[in-house]
Amino acid sequence: MRLSFIFMMRRYLLLFIFVMSSSYAQTLSLNSEALQQGFCTGTFIEHTLEHLTQAHDPEHIGAYDSNGAGVAVGDLNNDGKLDIVLANLKGSNSILWNQGDLKFSKESLGQGEARAVSIIDINGDGWLDIAFSQNLGAPSLWYNDKGSFSKVYQKDINKPAYSMAWADLDGDNDLDLVTGSYNALLEKELRDSFLFSTGAGVVVYQQDSQGFKETRLIKDSQALALILFDVNKDNKPDILVGNDFAIPDYAFINTDGEWPQAHPFKITSRNTMSFDMADVDNNGYEDLFSTDMKPDFRDLKALAAWMPLMQKTYELKKAHTSQRVENALQLQSSQGFSNDSYKLKLDASGWSWSGKFGDLDNDGLLDLYVVNGMIDDVVLSHLPNNELVESNQAFHNLGKSHFEPIDWGLGSTQSGRGMTMADLDNDGDLDIIVNNLESPSILFENQLCGNALEVDLHWSSLNTRAIGAKLILHTSKGQFMRDIRSNSGYLSGDSARVHFGIPEGADLEKLEVIWPDGYISTIDTPSINSLTTLSREDL
């Protein structure tokens, strides 16, 4: 590990002394040219990106190449513009360097064989690194030397992993790693060498000055999704694992270095493909959304394609009453969790992969976007080209627990898998990037407009982007909460830059930042339509 002496000393000092901190903010105006030039068209504009995620045999795509790969966003060269990293199954992974004005230059980054992507500062040097989970092996780590990447072999991160997430799990101000394996894929490809091995499963890697210490929580997993979510509201990240097939989802509670299992949800998705967490109803509690496979009954053409699969799905649903083949939205209140996916009509969105929340129209309410599609030469052999063609789905949050499907130009049918959101042109609204399978990746440029506040956090600890922080924006029209995390959705990484949409006519009163160690910073009357960089230095 490339840890400087001063950072190692800080690690040990934090265990013994109370750390005083100071913080200072820098504010830049977000690009207003879109408003001045009349680019607020009320829709998204689709742009093709220079990346194609390929299956190993495009003529015969079967399990598990059909699962595709992820995408992540982050400022890799510290120039103030967010770059894109796309994983690939067969071809090379890609970095798309942001040149401004939604123009990108491509750099190939090693051979593919990749699934999930994270963009995080692993070694705390102020430059964002890249981690890929692999088809069959342990994650590969690419360290950033001022914009130049080299692959680093980390011998103590060695278990096969499909999904992953990063955060400070043990409160020592560096990033730890959680991984989950997809054993069905490992058994298919490795056969006896996996069946008679020590296995994989869900593994916690806790970082210290010597490297990473491994703790395996459970051996059996089909972990398509993994997110670090505070289940019991004790301000520590717990582990949620979304499993495919009959294995139920797992919840492991962060308890003084131990990880006991819990069962916080009465109903879960059966084939959990992705997780996202957000305060959907603005009540101050984070909610949890998971995607699964359930046809949208409004789409008659897609419904006809689903018919040969539906009887089998129905039988599975009857056999597992606590697991349902549908999306789940676990709304949280002081009384606990309640699955309100039916009530909000979010239970069915198609053969859904990445589902994520974001305030797409900058009205203070978090909307939902879900990407769909499937290609499989066995399961879908009754369809042309063995492909289930379904539109991606956007759901507009109208408030008071009311979502409505909306077009917004987001109904692509290009077989999406990984997806994330970020402001790529610094104009104050969230753009969307989708990593499709056997179709070029897509960037959806947001031209809905509206007012916004964006925030970048920088911290002089080894957790330089403050992953795990909570941000609360106080306005004259209510409070809005956001968090910083490494990964959510399906195999995809989140930008560390936080986005708040601002309701029309709202005055900004205060921004409150709760750092991962509990320290609180405040900014009074933050500027609307600005990017605020808040830097914290431990003294």
XYZ file of C-alpha atoms in Angstrom, residues 59-440:
382
model
C -24.253 -15.217 -31.585
C -25.175 -17.359 -28.576
C -25.633 -15.210 -25.505
C -26.619 -17.362 -22.568
C -26.346 -17.404 -18.829
C -24.502 -15.434 -17.484
C -23.082 -13.178 -20.177
C -26.637 -11.885 -20.471
C -26.107 -10.050 -17.166
C -23.889 -7.378 -18.714
C -21.683 -4.937 -16.771
C -21.635 -1.673 -14.838
C -20.635 1.988 -15.092
C -19.221 4.571 -12.660
C -18.590 8.329 -12.606
C -15.933 10.443 -10.899
C -13.408 13.247 -11.443
C -10.333 11.182 -12.226
C -7.909 14.019 -13.054
C -9.141 16.659 -10.579
C -10.116 19.125 -13.310
C -13.656 19.754 -12.040
C -15.308 17.604 -14.726
C -16.757 14.160 -14.047
C -15.332 11.298 -16.112
C -16.967 7.958 -16.988
C -15.654 4.408 -16.525
C -17.433 1.515 -18.266
C -16.806 -2.160 -17.570
C -16.785 -4.790 -20.324
C -17.286 -8.537 -20.443
C -15.092 -9.307 -23.445
C -13.567 -6.141 -24.908
C -11.555 -3.536 -23.038
C -12.869 -1.488 -20.153
C -13.093 2.211 -20.998
C -12.308 5.552 -19.416
C -14.189 8.372 -21.149
C -12.327 11.545 -20.209
C -14.663 14.534 -19.953
C -13.492 17.318 -22.273
C -16.454 19.585 -21.516
C -19.669 20.247 -23.457
C -20.465 16.494 -23.304
C -17.448 15.612 -25.418
C -15.276 12.694 -24.302
C -11.965 11.118 -25.274
C -11.662 7.365 -24.846
C -8.851 5.482 -23.147
C -8.895 1.677 -23.070
C -8.073 0.329 -19.637
C -6.982 -3.265 -19.700
C -8.875 -6.283 -20.923
C -12.471 -6.597 -19.809
C -13.780 -9.698 -18.020
C -15.252 -7.118 -15.628
C -18.621 -6.692 -13.954
C -18.972 -3.981 -11.275
C -17.119 -0.643 -11.191
C -16.205 1.615 -8.269
C -14.414 4.961 -8.428
C -12.937 5.624 -4.971
C -9.737 6.904 -3.389
C -8.449 3.613 -1.979
C -5.087 4.831 -0.652
C -6.129 8.314 0.447
C -3.746 10.296 -1.748
C -6.415 12.644 -3.135
C -6.687 10.933 -6.539
C -9.615 8.663 -7.343
C -8.730 5.054 -8.125
C -10.787 2.448 -10.008
C -11.859 -1.015 -8.893
C -13.481 -3.645 -11.120
C -15.037 -6.879 -9.993
C -14.178 -9.726 -12.331
C -16.093 -12.490 -14.068
C -14.364 -15.240 -12.114
C -11.630 -13.792 -9.910
C -10.928 -11.259 -7.200
C -11.431 -7.517 -7.830
C -8.768 -5.731 -9.844
C -7.510 -2.399 -8.486
C -6.199 0.408 -10.694
C -4.309 3.111 -8.809
C -4.320 6.689 -10.033
C -0.994 8.526 -10.351
C -2.176 12.034 -11.259
C -4.400 10.813 -14.084
C -2.348 7.792 -15.145
C -3.552 4.337 -14.089
C -1.660 1.156 -13.301
C -3.002 -2.168 -12.086
C -1.901 -3.079 -8.553
C -2.022 -6.626 -7.243
C -3.527 -6.618 -3.761
C -2.697 -10.093 -2.444
C -5.002 -9.868 0.565
C -8.112 -9.143 -1.544
C -8.354 -12.588 -3.083
C -11.897 -14.015 -3.055
C -13.997 -14.130 -6.254
C -16.387 -11.165 -6.327
C -19.275 -10.054 -8.530
C -20.717 -7.099 -6.581
C -18.909 -4.742 -4.207
C -19.175 -1.600 -2.109
C -16.693 0.597 -0.251
C -17.039 2.608 2.987
C -15.417 3.123 6.377
C -16.957 0.201 8.275
C -14.867 0.352 11.454
C -14.573 4.091 12.101
C -10.837 4.467 11.465
C -11.300 6.953 8.593
C -10.159 4.785 5.694
C -12.105 2.777 3.121
C -12.988 -0.855 3.681
C -14.404 -3.204 1.037
C -17.337 -5.612 0.986
C -17.706 -8.126 -1.860
C -20.314 -10.687 -2.834
C -19.835 -13.618 -5.202
C -22.267 -14.945 -7.811
C -21.816 -18.649 -7.212
C -24.012 -19.783 -10.110
C -21.527 -18.227 -12.537
C -18.521 -19.668 -10.692
C -20.028 -23.165 -10.635
C -20.849 -23.002 -14.366
C -17.404 -21.818 -15.459
C -15.046 -23.349 -12.879
C -16.973 -26.554 -12.116
C -15.084 -28.907 -9.759
C -12.313 -26.416 -9.079
C -14.920 -24.162 -7.457
C -17.162 -26.830 -5.946
C -14.208 -28.352 -4.093
C -12.558 -25.038 -3.207
C -12.943 -22.978 -0.034
C -15.615 -20.977 -1.904
C -16.355 -17.304 -2.051
C -19.515 -15.727 -0.582
C -19.828 -12.382 1.206
C -16.481 -11.046 2.417
C -15.478 -7.964 4.431
C -11.970 -6.566 3.846
C -11.012 -4.058 6.554
C -8.105 -1.781 5.672
C -5.296 -0.849 8.024
C -1.695 0.283 7.624
C -0.638 -3.262 6.700
C -3.243 -3.795 3.975
C -6.634 -5.522 4.196
C -7.870 -8.049 6.758
C -10.443 -10.566 5.480
C -13.587 -11.785 7.245
C -15.992 -14.048 5.388
C -19.581 -13.601 6.575
C -21.261 -16.397 4.632
C -20.180 -18.900 1.986
C -23.302 -19.175 -0.195
C -24.322 -16.145 -2.219
C -25.785 -15.168 -5.571
C -24.971 -11.501 -5.006
C -26.107 -9.438 -7.978
C -26.424 -6.424 -5.672
C -24.704 -5.093 -2.574
C -25.228 -1.830 -0.700
C -24.109 -0.383 2.646
C -27.302 0.783 4.344
C -27.901 1.786 7.970
C -30.637 -0.720 8.823
C -30.957 -0.032 12.557
C -30.347 3.747 12.556
C -27.195 3.656 14.716
C -25.198 5.729 12.202
C -23.011 2.791 11.160
C -23.110 1.191 7.698
C -24.666 -2.266 7.680
C -24.430 -4.692 4.755
C -27.355 -5.626 2.494
C -26.822 -8.362 -0.099
C -29.305 -8.842 -2.939
C -29.315 -12.487 -4.028
C -30.552 -14.034 -7.244
C -32.656 -17.217 -7.260
C -34.042 -18.844 -4.108
C -31.368 -17.633 -1.669
C -32.986 -14.855 0.392
C -31.403 -11.434 0.610
C -28.980 -10.994 3.503
C -28.674 -8.238 6.098
C -25.556 -8.119 8.314
C -25.558 -5.613 11.180
C -22.370 -3.686 12.030
C -21.914 -4.538 15.727
C -18.568 -3.814 17.393
C -16.556 -5.744 14.841
C -19.114 -8.529 14.531
C -21.685 -9.005 11.777
C -24.812 -10.787 13.078
C -27.549 -11.459 10.544
C -30.907 -9.686 10.757
C -34.220 -9.802 8.898
C -35.514 -6.223 8.761
C -37.928 -6.650 5.818
C -41.088 -8.764 5.758
C -41.191 -8.902 1.944
C -38.228 -8.725 -0.450
C -37.608 -9.167 -4.151
C -36.849 -12.760 -5.108
C -34.238 -12.123 -7.812
C -32.760 -8.917 -6.442
C -30.799 -7.296 -9.262
C -30.057 -3.876 -7.808
C -30.403 -1.714 -4.697
C -30.684 2.027 -4.270
C -31.264 4.008 -1.090
C -32.756 7.481 -0.811
C -35.174 9.543 1.254
C -37.976 9.195 -1.283
C -40.709 10.899 0.766
C -38.494 13.547 2.417
C -39.360 12.384 5.950
C -35.757 12.227 7.141
C -35.407 8.429 6.831
C -33.619 6.582 4.049
C -35.714 4.153 2.031
C -34.560 1.142 0.003
C -35.528 0.126 -3.551
C -34.756 -3.217 -5.188
C -35.404 -4.320 -8.767
C -36.620 -7.693 -10.025
C -38.373 -9.196 -13.065
C -42.053 -8.394 -13.477
C -43.698 -7.325 -16.747
C -45.227 -3.901 -17.137
C -48.852 -4.780 -17.849
C -49.377 -1.513 -19.731
C -47.047 -2.745 -22.498
C -49.078 -5.374 -24.358
C -46.278 -6.281 -26.782
C -43.834 -6.912 -23.954
C -46.502 -8.775 -22.002
C -47.009 -11.203 -24.902
C -43.264 -11.900 -24.929
C -43.413 -12.640 -21.210
C -46.282 -15.149 -21.388
C -44.172 -18.360 -21.665
C -42.267 -17.295 -18.538
C -45.167 -16.195 -16.381
C -46.527 -19.586 -15.278
C -43.134 -20.628 -13.922
C -42.785 -17.248 -12.220
C -46.216 -17.663 -10.623
C -45.300 -21.050 -9.198
C -42.102 -19.623 -7.719
C -44.048 -16.759 -6.196
C -46.418 -19.168 -4.462
C -43.526 -21.222 -3.100
C -41.726 -18.285 -1.482
C -44.245 -16.051 0.244
C -41.620 -13.700 1.722
C -39.864 -13.314 -1.650
C -41.823 -11.866 -4.542
C -40.780 -11.695 -8.172
C -41.221 -7.929 -8.369
C -39.635 -4.661 -7.310
C -39.764 -3.729 -3.628
C -39.747 -0.232 -2.110
C -39.064 -0.360 1.622
C -40.309 2.991 2.941
C -38.862 3.772 6.370
C -40.478 5.671 9.222
C -40.148 5.727 13.009
C -42.222 2.515 12.953
C -39.756 0.617 10.765
C -39.997 -0.524 7.139
C -43.022 -1.108 4.942
C -42.933 -2.405 1.356
C -45.094 0.130 -0.506
C -44.204 -0.866 -4.068
C -47.824 -1.853 -4.845
C -49.247 1.299 -3.314
C -46.927 3.490 -5.378
C -47.308 1.303 -8.504
C -43.570 0.661 -8.679
C -43.722 -3.135 -8.324
C -43.527 -3.858 -12.083
C -41.113 -2.210 -14.508
C -40.052 -5.113 -16.778
C -36.958 -7.322 -16.699
C -35.240 -4.659 -14.654
C -31.567 -4.242 -13.849
C -30.285 -0.934 -12.500
C -32.900 1.163 -10.696
C -31.864 4.501 -9.174
C -33.348 7.642 -7.656
C -32.402 11.183 -8.649
C -34.135 14.557 -8.778
C -34.264 14.648 -12.556
C -36.460 17.754 -12.891
C -34.967 19.728 -9.970
C -38.207 20.088 -7.999
C -36.942 18.700 -4.680
C -38.525 15.273 -5.197
C -36.520 12.170 -6.113
C -37.626 10.503 -9.344
C -36.899 6.889 -10.316
C -35.266 5.500 -13.450
C -35.054 1.779 -14.261
C -33.230 0.165 -17.203
C -34.568 -3.001 -18.820
C -33.927 -5.781 -21.318
C -32.704 -9.355 -21.585
C -30.905 -11.523 -24.140
C -30.660 -15.277 -23.572
C -30.562 -18.030 -26.196
C -32.208 -20.549 -23.848
C -34.685 -18.691 -21.666
C -35.843 -16.435 -24.524
C -35.523 -18.836 -27.444
C -39.178 -18.144 -28.353
C -38.344 -14.516 -29.240
C -36.588 -13.033 -32.308
C -32.825 -12.880 -31.723
C -33.488 -14.438 -28.290
C -34.108 -10.933 -26.946
C -36.790 -9.478 -24.713
C -37.061 -5.888 -25.937
C -38.503 -3.541 -23.318
C -38.349 0.212 -22.809
C -36.497 1.687 -19.890
C -38.905 3.234 -17.401
C -38.955 6.700 -15.797
C -41.262 7.460 -12.858
C -41.968 11.093 -11.919
C -42.263 11.769 -8.180
C -45.265 14.071 -7.711
C -45.082 14.103 -3.924
C -47.416 12.691 -1.287
C -46.387 9.125 -2.176
C -47.453 9.476 -5.790
C -45.321 8.375 -8.757
C -46.425 8.501 -12.384
C -44.737 6.956 -15.458
C -43.320 9.666 -17.699
C -41.561 9.666 -21.071
C -38.907 12.413 -20.847
C -37.126 10.764 -23.796
C -35.723 8.006 -21.565
C -37.522 4.986 -23.056
C -34.502 3.356 -24.705
C -34.869 -0.284 -25.799
C -31.121 -1.011 -26.097
C -30.923 -3.711 -23.385
C -29.573 -1.657 -20.488
C -27.691 -3.158 -17.554
C -25.493 -0.824 -15.471
C -26.656 2.776 -14.978
C -25.750 5.826 -12.919
C -26.545 9.555 -12.729
C -24.341 12.648 -12.496
C -24.078 16.214 -13.789
C -21.613 15.699 -16.631
C -21.841 19.177 -18.173
C -21.901 21.197 -14.924
C -25.253 22.798 -15.738
C -27.007 21.812 -12.517
C -29.095 18.834 -13.583
C -28.520 15.082 -13.530
C -27.531 13.345 -16.748
C -27.808 9.555 -17.048
C -25.285 7.009 -18.348
C -26.334 3.471 -19.308
C -24.006 0.567 -20.096
C -25.999 -1.541 -22.573
C -25.290 -5.103 -23.653
C -24.368 -5.594 -27.343
C -25.371 -1.978 -28.056
C -23.256 1.147 -27.578
